[in-house]
């Protein structure tokens, strides 16, 4: 199989944040917000699916955030407020200015997956980095075999993009299966873990391309379920998180074995990751 | 007309069972249906049955007087519902409701236990398969105990 994470050309001026204005801000969950940003100077950026940018809250700090959308020259980020910087970014109001560097990193192999079944597996905020891949798959739906999105979250209230998921399901181009860890009886969806959805999903294990993003433990169990279904390592792609700082492969903070996540990831083929994920404290 | 044993052989739970064993188990089974919202069993009641779900979905619920019902698992077609028939004290641990219209095969626990007592090989086969189901659900429960979605992510 020739599929592999797709390398994108590095952005020019990769170390200098460009000013972006917050055009709109939408609440997704109790602690997660989606910001739509417009560039104030220079050309709009065109991130590929799965790439990230470094977003700078002036005077607070800079963090890597996956791109959850890009259209009409606008950049969309979905941010969970878990620390000082992400909280500052998530709370940026309409009209506020943030710094943006990038885009950086590899992309989901949506082009290499043409002609194959595609299984998109997301957990929690891990749906955000997969959102543009899902949009691309739906746009060119006729180029693929079975396309399935499996999404798991802690509770119905913690799910991202709920309206979009409903619309996606209604349009019927992709199979959409959502599960949560626990719910009240008014929840019409499933309750259970993502690997159980994998067991029941329809795809050809010999040729499917699986795109997986979520907490590392969830990805580990998802990969196990995929392998048990007979999916080979090189058909599985994961988006990894490490402590990315420079984002251009200089500082080494995001080293993962012989790779740097900012440069060689964040999207990796699992055959690259398999020997690394078995090493504790790596 | 499709026999019960023929319906059963396509279910993962019964995969690989010899025809005569399937027919022995099928002898304790009957087809049942539940309307959406129907109570299938209630915590604390006598558990003398298990179900092989053939269509629809079922919620397993825990109930607390302070917080009301909480869905802890949903089961789908192909899943087995209920193992309390096999183990003392044969009481349901949770409630189960039909989330949709449900078609299932119900197996009489007392009938099956009598057949298992008479035929230890059948008993071993069934206990092994229920143990596998229990292990699977235990692993899923452990995964949820990790509360993975509560962890800090890049986004």
PDB file of N, CA, C and O in Angstrom, chain B residues 62-69:
ATOM      1  N   UNK B  62     -29.009   1.682  35.455  1.00  0.00           N
ATOM      2  CA  UNK B  62     -28.938   1.654  36.916  1.00  0.00           C
ATOM      3  C   UNK B  62     -29.864   2.752  37.421  1.00  0.00           C
ATOM      4  O   UNK B  62     -30.018   3.791  36.770  1.00  0.00           O
ATOM      5  N   UNK B  63     -30.484   2.527  38.557  1.00  0.00           N
ATOM      6  CA  UNK B  63     -31.415   3.529  39.085  1.00  0.00           C
ATOM      7  C   UNK B  63     -31.001   3.925  40.495  1.00  0.00           C
ATOM      8  O   UNK B  63     -30.719   3.079  41.340  1.00  0.00           O
ATOM      9  N   UNK B  64     -30.918   5.225  40.708  1.00  0.00           N
ATOM     10  CA  UNK B  64     -30.665   5.731  42.058  1.00  0.00           C
ATOM     11  C   UNK B  64     -31.769   6.710  42.394  1.00  0.00           C
ATOM     12  O   UNK B  64     -32.142   7.538  41.552  1.00  0.00           O
ATOM     13  N   UNK B  65     -32.282   6.634  43.607  1.00  0.00           N
ATOM     14  CA  UNK B  65     -33.412   7.496  43.951  1.00  0.00           C
ATOM     15  C   UNK B  65     -33.029   8.968  43.898  1.00  0.00           C
ATOM     16  O   UNK B  65     -33.867   9.834  43.641  1.00  0.00           O
ATOM     17  N   UNK B  66     -31.735   9.258  44.106  1.00  0.00           N
ATOM     18  CA  UNK B  66     -31.301  10.655  44.113  1.00  0.00           C
ATOM     19  C   UNK B  66     -31.103  11.205  42.705  1.00  0.00           C
ATOM     20  O   UNK B  66     -31.337  12.390  42.465  1.00  0.00           O
ATOM     21  N   UNK B  67     -30.670  10.361  41.778  1.00  0.00           N
ATOM     22  CA  UNK B  67     -30.353  10.885  40.444  1.00  0.00           C
ATOM     23  C   UNK B  67     -31.189  10.270  39.331  1.00  0.00           C
ATOM     24  O   UNK B  67     -31.039  10.662  38.170  1.00  0.00           O
ATOM     25  N   UNK B  68     -32.025   9.304  39.655  1.00  0.00           N
ATOM     26  CA  UNK B  68     -32.878   8.709  38.620  1.00  0.00           C
ATOM     27  C   UNK B  68     -32.131   7.687  37.797  1.00  0.00           C
ATOM     28  O   UNK B  68     -31.040   7.258  38.162  1.00  0.00           O
ATOM     29  N   UNK B  69     -32.696   7.312  36.649  1.00  0.00           N
ATOM     30  CA  UNK B  69     -32.067   6.271  35.836  1.00  0.00           C
ATOM     31  C   UNK B  69     -30.849   6.787  35.068  1.00  0.00           C
ATOM     32  O   UNK B  69     -30.828   7.933  34.634  1.00  0.00           O
TER      33      UNK B  69
END
